[in-house]
PDB file of C-alpha atoms and ligand atoms in Angstrom:
ATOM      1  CA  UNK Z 164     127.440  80.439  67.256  1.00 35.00           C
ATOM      2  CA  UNK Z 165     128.664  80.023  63.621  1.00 42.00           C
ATOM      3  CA  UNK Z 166     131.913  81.852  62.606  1.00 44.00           C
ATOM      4  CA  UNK Z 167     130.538  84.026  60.113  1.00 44.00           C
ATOM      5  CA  UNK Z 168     134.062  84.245  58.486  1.00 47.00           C
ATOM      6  CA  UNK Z 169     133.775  80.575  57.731  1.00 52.00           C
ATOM      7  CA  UNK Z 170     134.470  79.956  54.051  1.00 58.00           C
ATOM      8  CA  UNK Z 171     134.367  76.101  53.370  1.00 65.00           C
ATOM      9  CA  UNK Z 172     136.799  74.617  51.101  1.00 71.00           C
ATOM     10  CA  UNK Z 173     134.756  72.917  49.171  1.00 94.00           C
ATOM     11  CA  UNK Z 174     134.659  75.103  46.309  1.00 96.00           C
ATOM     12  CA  UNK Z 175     135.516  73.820  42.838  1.00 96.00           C
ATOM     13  CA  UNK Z 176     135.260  76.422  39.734  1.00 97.00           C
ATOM     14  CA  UNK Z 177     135.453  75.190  35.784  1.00 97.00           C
ATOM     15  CA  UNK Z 178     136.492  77.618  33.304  1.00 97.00           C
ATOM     16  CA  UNK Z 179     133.069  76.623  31.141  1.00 98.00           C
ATOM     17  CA  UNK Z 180     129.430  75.823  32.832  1.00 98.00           C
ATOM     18  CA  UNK Z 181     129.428  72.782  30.473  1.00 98.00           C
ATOM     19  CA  UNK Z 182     132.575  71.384  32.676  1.00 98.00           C
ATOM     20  CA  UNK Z 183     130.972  72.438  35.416  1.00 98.00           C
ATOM     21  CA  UNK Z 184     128.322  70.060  34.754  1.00 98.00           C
ATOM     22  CA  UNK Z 185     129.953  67.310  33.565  1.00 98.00           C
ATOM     23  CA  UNK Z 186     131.672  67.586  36.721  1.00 98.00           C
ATOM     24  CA  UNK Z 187     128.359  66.893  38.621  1.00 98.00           C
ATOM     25  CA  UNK Z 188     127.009  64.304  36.551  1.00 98.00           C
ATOM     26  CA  UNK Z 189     130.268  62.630  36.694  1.00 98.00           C
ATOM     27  CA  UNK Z 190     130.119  62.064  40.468  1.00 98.00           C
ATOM     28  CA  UNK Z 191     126.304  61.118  40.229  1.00 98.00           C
ATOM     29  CA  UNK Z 192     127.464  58.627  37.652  1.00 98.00           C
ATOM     30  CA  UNK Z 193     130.362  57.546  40.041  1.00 98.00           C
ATOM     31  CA  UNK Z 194     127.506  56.619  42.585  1.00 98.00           C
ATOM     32  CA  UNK Z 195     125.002  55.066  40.827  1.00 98.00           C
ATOM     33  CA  UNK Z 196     127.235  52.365  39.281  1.00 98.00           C
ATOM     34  CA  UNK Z 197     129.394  52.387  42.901  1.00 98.00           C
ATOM     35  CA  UNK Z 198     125.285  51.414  44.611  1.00 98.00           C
ATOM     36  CA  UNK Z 199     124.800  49.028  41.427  1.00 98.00           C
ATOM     37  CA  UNK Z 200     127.789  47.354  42.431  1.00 98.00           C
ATOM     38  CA  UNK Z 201     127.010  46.633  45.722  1.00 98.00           C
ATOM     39  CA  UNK Z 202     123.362  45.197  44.186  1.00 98.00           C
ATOM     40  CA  UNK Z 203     121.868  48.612  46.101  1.00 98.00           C
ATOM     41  CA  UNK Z 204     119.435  51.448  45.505  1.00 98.00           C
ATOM     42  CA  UNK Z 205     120.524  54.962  45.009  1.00 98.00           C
ATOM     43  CA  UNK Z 206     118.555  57.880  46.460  1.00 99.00           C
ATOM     44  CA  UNK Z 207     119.151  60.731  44.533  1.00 99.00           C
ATOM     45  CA  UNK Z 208     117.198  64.557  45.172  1.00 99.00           C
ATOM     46  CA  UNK Z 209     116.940  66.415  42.048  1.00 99.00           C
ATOM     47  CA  UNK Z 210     116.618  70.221  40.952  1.00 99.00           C
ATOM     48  CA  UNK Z 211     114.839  72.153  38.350  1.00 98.00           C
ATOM     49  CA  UNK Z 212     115.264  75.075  36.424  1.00 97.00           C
ATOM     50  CA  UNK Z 213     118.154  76.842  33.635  1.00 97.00           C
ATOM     51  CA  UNK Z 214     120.900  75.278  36.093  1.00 98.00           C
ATOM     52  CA  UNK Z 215     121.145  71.491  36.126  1.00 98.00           C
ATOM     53  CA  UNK Z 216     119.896  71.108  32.608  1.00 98.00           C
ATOM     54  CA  UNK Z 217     123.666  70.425  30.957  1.00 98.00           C
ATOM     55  CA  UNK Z 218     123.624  67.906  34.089  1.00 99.00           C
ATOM     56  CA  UNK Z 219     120.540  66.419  32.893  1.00 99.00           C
ATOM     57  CA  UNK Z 220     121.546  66.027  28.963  1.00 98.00           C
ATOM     58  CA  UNK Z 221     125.244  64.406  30.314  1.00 98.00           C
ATOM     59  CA  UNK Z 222     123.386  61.807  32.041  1.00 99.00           C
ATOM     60  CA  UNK Z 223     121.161  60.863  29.442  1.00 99.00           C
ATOM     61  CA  UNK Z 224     123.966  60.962  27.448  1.00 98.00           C
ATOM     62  CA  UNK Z 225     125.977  58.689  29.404  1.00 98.00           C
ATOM     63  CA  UNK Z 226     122.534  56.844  29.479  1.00 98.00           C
ATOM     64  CA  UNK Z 227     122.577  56.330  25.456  1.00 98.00           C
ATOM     65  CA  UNK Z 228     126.413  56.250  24.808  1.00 98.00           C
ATOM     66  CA  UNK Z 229     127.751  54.449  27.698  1.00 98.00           C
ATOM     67  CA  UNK Z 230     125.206  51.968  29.061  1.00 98.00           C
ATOM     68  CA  UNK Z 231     124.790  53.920  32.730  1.00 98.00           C
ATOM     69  CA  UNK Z 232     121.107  52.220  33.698  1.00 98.00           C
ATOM     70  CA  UNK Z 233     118.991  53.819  35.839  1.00 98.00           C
ATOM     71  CA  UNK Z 234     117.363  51.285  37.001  1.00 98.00           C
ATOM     72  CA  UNK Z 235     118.167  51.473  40.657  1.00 98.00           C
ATOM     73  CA  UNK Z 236     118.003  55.019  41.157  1.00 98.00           C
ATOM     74  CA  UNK Z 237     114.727  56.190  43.210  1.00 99.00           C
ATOM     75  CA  UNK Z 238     114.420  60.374  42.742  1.00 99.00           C
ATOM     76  CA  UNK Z 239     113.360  62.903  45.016  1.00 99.00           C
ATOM     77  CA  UNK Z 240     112.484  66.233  43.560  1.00 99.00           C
ATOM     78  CA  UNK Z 241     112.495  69.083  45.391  1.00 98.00           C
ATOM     79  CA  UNK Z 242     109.996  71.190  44.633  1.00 98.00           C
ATOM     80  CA  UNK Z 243     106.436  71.710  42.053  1.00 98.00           C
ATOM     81  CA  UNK Z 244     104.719  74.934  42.016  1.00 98.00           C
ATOM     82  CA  UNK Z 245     100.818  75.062  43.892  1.00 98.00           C
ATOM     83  CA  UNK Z 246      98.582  74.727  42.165  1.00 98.00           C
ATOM     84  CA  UNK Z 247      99.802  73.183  39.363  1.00 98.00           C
ATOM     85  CA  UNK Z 248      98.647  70.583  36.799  1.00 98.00           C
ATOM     86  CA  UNK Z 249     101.484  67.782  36.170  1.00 98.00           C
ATOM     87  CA  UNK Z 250     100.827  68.013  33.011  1.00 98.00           C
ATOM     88  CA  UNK Z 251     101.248  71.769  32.682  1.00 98.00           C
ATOM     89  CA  UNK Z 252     104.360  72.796  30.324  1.00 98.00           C
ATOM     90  CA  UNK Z 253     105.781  74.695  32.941  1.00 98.00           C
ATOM     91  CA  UNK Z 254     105.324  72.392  35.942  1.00 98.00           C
ATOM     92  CA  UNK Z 255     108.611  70.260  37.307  1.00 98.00           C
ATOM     93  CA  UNK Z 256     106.793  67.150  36.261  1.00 98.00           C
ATOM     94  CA  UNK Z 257     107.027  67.968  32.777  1.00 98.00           C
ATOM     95  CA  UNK Z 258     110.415  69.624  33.278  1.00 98.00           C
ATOM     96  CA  UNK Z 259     111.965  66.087  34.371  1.00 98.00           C
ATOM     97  CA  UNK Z 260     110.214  64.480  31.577  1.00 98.00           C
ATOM     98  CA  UNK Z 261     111.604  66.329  28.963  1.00 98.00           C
ATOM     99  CA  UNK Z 262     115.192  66.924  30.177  1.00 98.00           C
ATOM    100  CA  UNK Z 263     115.869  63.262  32.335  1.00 98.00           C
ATOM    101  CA  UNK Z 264     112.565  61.121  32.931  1.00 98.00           C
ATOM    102  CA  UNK Z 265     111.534  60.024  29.292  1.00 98.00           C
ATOM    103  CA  UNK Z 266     115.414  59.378  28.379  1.00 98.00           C
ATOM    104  CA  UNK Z 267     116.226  56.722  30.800  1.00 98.00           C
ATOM    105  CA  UNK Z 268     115.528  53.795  31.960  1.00 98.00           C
ATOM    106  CA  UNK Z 269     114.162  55.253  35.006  1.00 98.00           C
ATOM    107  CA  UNK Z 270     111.144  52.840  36.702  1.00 98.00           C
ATOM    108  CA  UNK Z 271     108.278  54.985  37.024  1.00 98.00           C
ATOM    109  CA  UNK Z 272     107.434  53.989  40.525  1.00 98.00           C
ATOM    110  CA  UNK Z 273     111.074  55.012  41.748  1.00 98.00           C
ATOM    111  CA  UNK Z 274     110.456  58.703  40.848  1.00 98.00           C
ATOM    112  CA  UNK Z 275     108.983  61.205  43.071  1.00 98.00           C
ATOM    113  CA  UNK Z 276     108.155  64.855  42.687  1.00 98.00           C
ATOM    114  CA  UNK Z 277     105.719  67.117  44.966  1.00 98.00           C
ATOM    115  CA  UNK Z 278     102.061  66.778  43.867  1.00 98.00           C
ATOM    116  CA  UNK Z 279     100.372  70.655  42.418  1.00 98.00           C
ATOM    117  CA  UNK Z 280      97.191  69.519  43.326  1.00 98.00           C
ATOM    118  CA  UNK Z 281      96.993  67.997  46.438  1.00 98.00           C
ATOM    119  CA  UNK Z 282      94.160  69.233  48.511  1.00 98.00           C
ATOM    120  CA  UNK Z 283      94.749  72.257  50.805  1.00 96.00           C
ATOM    121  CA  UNK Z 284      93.475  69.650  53.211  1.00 97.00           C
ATOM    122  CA  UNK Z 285      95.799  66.579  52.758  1.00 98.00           C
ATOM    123  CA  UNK Z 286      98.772  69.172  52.098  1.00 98.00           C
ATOM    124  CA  UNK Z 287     100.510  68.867  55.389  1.00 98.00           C
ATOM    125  CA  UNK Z 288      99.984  65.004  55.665  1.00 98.00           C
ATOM    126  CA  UNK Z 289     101.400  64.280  51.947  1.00 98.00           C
ATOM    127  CA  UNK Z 290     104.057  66.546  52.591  1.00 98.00           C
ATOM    128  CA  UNK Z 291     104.847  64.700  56.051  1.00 98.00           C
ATOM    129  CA  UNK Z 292     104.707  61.428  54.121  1.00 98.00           C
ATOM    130  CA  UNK Z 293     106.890  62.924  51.218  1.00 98.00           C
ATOM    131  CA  UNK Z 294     109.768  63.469  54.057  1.00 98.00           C
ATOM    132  CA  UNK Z 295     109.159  60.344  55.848  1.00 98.00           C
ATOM    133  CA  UNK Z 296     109.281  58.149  52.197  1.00 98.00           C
ATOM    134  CA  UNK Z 297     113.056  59.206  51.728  1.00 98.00           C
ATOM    135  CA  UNK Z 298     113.581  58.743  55.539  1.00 98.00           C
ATOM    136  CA  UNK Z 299     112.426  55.296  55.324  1.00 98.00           C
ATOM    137  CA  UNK Z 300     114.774  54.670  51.654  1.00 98.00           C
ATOM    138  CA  UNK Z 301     117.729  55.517  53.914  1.00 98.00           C
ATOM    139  CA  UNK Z 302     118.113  59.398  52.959  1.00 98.00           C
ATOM    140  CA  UNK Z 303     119.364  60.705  50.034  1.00 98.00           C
ATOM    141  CA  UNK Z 304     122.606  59.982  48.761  1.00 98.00           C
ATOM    142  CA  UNK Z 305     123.083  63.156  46.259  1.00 98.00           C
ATOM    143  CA  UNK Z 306     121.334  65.871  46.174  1.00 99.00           C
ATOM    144  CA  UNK Z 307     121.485  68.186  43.870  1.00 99.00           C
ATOM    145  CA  UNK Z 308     120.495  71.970  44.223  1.00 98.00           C
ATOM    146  CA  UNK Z 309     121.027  75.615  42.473  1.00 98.00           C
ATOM    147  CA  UNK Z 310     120.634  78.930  43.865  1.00 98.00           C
ATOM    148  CA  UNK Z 311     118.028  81.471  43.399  1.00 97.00           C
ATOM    149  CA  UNK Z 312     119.223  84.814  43.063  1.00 97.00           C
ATOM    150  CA  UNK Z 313     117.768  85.843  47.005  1.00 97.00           C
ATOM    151  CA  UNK Z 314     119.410  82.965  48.228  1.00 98.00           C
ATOM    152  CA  UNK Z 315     116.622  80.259  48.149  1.00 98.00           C
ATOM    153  CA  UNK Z 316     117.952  76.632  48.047  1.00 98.00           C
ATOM    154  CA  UNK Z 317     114.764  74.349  46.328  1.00 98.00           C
ATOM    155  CA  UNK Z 318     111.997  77.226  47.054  1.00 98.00           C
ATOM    156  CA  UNK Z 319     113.018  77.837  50.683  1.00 98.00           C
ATOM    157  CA  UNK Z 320     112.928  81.242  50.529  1.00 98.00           C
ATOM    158  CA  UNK Z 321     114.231  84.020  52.563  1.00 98.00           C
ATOM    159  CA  UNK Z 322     113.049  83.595  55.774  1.00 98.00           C
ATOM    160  CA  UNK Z 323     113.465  79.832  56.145  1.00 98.00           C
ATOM    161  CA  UNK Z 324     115.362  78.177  58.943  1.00 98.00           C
ATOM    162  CA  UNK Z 325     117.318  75.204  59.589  1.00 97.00           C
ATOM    163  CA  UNK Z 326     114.612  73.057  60.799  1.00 98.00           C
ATOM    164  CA  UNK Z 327     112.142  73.521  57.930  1.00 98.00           C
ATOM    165  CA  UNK Z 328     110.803  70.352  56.522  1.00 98.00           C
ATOM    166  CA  UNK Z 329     108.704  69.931  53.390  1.00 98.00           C
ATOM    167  CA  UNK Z 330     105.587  72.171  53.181  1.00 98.00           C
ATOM    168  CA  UNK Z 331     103.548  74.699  51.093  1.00 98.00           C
ATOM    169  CA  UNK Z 332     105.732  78.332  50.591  1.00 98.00           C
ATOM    170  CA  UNK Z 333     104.989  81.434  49.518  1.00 98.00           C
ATOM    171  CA  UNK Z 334     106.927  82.479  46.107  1.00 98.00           C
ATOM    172  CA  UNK Z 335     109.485  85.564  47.184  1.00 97.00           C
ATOM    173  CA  UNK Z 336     108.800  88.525  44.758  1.00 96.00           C
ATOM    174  CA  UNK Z 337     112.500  87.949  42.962  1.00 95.00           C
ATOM    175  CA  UNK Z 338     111.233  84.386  42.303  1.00 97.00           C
ATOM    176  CA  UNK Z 339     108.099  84.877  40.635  1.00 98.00           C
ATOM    177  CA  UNK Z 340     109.956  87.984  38.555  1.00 97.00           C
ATOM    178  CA  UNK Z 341     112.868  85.621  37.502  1.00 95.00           C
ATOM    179  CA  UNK Z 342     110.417  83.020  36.395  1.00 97.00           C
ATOM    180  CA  UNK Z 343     107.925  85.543  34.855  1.00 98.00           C
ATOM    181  CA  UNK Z 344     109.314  85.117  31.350  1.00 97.00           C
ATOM    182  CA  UNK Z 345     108.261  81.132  31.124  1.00 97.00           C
ATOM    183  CA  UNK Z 346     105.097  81.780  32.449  1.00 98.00           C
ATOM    184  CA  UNK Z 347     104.449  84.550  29.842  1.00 98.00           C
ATOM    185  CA  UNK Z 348     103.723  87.169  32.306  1.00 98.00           C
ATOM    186  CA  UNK Z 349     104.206  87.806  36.120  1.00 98.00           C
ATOM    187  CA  UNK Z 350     100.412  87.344  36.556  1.00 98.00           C
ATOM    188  CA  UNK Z 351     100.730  83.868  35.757  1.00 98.00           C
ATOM    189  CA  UNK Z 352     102.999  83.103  37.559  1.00 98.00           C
ATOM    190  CA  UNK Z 353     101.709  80.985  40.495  1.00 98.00           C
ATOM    191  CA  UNK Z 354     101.870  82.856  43.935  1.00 98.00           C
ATOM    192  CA  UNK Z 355     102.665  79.348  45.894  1.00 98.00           C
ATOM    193  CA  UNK Z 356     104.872  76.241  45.690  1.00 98.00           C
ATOM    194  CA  UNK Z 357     105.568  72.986  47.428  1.00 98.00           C
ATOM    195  CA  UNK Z 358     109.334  72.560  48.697  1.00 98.00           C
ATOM    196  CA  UNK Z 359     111.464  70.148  50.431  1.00 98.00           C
ATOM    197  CA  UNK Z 360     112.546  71.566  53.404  1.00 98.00           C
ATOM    198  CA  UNK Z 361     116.172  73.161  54.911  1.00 98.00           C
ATOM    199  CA  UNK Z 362     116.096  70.452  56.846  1.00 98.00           C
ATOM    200  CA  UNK Z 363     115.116  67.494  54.184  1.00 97.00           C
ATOM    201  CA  UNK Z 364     117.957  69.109  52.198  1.00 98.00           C
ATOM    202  CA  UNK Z 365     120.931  69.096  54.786  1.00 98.00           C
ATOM    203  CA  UNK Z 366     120.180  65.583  55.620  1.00 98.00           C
ATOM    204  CA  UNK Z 367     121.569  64.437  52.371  1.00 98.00           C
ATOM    205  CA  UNK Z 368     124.956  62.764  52.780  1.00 98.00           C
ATOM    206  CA  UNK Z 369     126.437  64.638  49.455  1.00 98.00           C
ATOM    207  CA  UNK Z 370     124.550  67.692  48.698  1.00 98.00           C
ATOM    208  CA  UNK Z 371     126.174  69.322  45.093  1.00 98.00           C
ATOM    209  CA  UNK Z 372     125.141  73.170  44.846  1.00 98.00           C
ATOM    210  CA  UNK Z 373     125.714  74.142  41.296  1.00 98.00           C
ATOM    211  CA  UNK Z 374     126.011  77.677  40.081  1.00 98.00           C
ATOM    212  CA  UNK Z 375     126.371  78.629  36.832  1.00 98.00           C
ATOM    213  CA  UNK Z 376     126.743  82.341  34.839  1.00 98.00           C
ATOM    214  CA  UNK Z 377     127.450  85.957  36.272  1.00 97.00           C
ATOM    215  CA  UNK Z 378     123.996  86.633  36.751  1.00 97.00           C
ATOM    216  CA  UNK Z 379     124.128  84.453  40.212  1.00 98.00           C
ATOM    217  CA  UNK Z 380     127.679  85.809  41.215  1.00 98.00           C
ATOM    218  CA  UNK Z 381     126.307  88.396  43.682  1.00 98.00           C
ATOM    219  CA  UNK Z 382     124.322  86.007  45.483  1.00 98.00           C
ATOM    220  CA  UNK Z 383     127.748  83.201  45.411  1.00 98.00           C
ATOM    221  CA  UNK Z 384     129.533  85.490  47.247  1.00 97.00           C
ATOM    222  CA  UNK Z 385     126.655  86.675  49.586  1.00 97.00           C
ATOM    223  CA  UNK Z 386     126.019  82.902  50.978  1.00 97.00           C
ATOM    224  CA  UNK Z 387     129.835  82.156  50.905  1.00 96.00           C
ATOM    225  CA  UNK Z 388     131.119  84.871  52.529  1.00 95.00           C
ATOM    226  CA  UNK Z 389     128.201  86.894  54.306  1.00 96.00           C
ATOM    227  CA  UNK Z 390     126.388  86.143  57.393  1.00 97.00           C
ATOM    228  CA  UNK Z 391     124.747  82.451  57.514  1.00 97.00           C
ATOM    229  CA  UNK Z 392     121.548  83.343  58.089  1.00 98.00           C
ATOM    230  CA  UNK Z 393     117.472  82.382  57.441  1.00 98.00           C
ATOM    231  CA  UNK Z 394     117.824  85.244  54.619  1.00 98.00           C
ATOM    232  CA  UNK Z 395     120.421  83.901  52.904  1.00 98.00           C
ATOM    233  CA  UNK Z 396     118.806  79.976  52.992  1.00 98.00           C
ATOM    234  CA  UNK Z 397     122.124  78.854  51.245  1.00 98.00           C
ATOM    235  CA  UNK Z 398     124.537  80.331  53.711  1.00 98.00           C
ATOM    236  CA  UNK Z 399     123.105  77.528  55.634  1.00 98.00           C
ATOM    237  CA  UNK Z 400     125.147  75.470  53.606  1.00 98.00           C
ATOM    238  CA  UNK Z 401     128.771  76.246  54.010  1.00 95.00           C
ATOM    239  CA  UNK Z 402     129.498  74.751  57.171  1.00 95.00           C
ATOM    240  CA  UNK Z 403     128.040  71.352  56.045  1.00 97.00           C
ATOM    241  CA  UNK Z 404     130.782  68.642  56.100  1.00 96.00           C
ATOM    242  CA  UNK Z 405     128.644  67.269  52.984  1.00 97.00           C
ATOM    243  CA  UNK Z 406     128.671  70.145  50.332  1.00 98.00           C
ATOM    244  CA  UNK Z 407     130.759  70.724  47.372  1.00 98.00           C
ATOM    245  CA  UNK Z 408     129.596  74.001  45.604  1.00 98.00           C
ATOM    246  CA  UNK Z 409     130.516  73.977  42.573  1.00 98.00           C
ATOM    247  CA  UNK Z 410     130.793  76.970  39.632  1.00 98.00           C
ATOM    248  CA  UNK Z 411     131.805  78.556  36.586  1.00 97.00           C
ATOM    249  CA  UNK Z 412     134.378  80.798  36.703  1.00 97.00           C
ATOM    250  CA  UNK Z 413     131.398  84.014  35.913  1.00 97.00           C
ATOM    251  CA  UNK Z 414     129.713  82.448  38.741  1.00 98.00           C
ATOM    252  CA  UNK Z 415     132.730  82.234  41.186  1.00 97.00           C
ATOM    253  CA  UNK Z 416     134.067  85.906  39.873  1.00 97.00           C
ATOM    254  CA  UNK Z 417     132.740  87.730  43.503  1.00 97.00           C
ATOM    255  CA  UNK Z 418     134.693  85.032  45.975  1.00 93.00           C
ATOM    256  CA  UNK Z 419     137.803  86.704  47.188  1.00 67.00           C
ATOM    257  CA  UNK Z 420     139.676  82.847  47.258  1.00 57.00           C
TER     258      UNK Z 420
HETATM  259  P1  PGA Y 720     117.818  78.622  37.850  1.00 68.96           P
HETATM  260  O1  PGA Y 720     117.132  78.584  39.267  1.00 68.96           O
HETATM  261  O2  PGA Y 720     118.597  77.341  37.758  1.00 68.96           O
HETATM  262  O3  PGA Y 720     116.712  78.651  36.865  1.00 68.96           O
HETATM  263  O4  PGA Y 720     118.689  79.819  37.821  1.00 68.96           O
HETATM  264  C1  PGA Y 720     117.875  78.143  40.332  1.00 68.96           C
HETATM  265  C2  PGA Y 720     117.035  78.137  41.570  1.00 68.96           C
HETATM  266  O5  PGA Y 720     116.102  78.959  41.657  1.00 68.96           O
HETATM  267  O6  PGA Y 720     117.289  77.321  42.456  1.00 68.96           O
END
């Protein structure tokens, strides 16, 4: 039984989001070169959406202005709407082009993102092979996550437990509303997605949760400091020896600290 009282310590909030994520790509940067050191690989799982972006364009700048290669890094993305065409505008392929991929000197073959069109057929096989692929790289190092405003951690949505692994989800009505203005329209907003699983997630050894802006503070302080349960996927989180959430101060306003 899980104290629901528990309230890790691992809680760091910057005045300004742009700290805030200069904060996370700092550490990333920290454990690429620490892994090129050594003459290893580093597995990192990445996010989409408004939230790591400022994480994204420190990298690449780091990339440009201070020589940080990326040539050892294998990725791991956690998510790609169903169906969707890579090269959509709106799909998580084309996301991580435009705000990482086509900045660095990523190799192409190190970079992996859920496929929008496999086969309803093949979809539980690929999936199983997506988890088993970062199994057999050793895990992931970082991974780096958000929060959806109902709680969802990648798209593991309400309702997901602990021992979820990657796999086809249905889209949670506050999901497809929040990301009804890209699409143009809630209609068109697809109805399905591909997701790593709770499980996938947790098994990082550093997992950075990154919150940014008031409009998420109500859900900060529900997974921090409510019950930890499958409707709050995030509460999950909290107990984990490997988590550091970090936030803006509008994010953070809720915690009673
Ligand atoms: P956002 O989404 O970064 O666009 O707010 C976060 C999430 O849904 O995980």
């Amino acid at each position: 039984m899980i104290d629901k009282n528990t309230l890790t310590s691992n809680i760091i909030v910057f005045a300004k989001e742009l700290d805030a994520s200069r904060a996370v790509a700092k550490q990333i940067q920290q454990a690429i070169v620490a892994k090129q050191s050594a003459g290893q690989p580093i597995v990192l799982g990445l996010a989409t959406g408004n939230t790591p972006k400022l994480v994204y364009q420190e990298l690449v700048r780091m990339h440009k202005n201070e020589g940080l290669s990326f040539e050892n890094v294998i990725t791991f993305n956690l998510d790609e709407y169903y169906p969707m065409m890579p090269s959509h505008q709106l799909s998580y392929h084309n996301f991580m082009n435009i705000h990482l991929f086509s900045h660095v000197n990523m190799l192409p073959e190190n970079i992996n993102i859920p496929y929008g069109q496999w086969s309803k057929a093949e979809l539980i096989e690929k999936c199983k092979i997506y988890d088993e692929k970062i199994q057999q790289l050793g895990g992931i190092d970082i991974q780096l996550l958000g929060i959806g405003r109902n709680g969802h951690i990648g798209f593991n949505e309400p309702g997901s437990t602990m021992d979820t692994c990657t796999r086809l989800i249905d889209l949670h009505e506050t999901t497809r509303n929040d990301a009804a203005k890209d699409f143009e329209g809630l209609h068109n907003v697809p109805y399905q997605a591909i997701t790593m699983g709770i499980q996938t997630i947790t098994s990082a050894r550093k997992i950075l949760l990154l919150a940014l802006g008031e409009r998420k503070s109500v859900i900060v302080h529900k997974a921090l400091t409510g019950e930890i349960t499958s409707d709050v996927p995030a509460s999950y989180l909290r107990v984990l020896p490997q988590i550091e959430f970090i936030f803006d101060k509008e994010a953070a306003a809720l915690i009673n600290r």
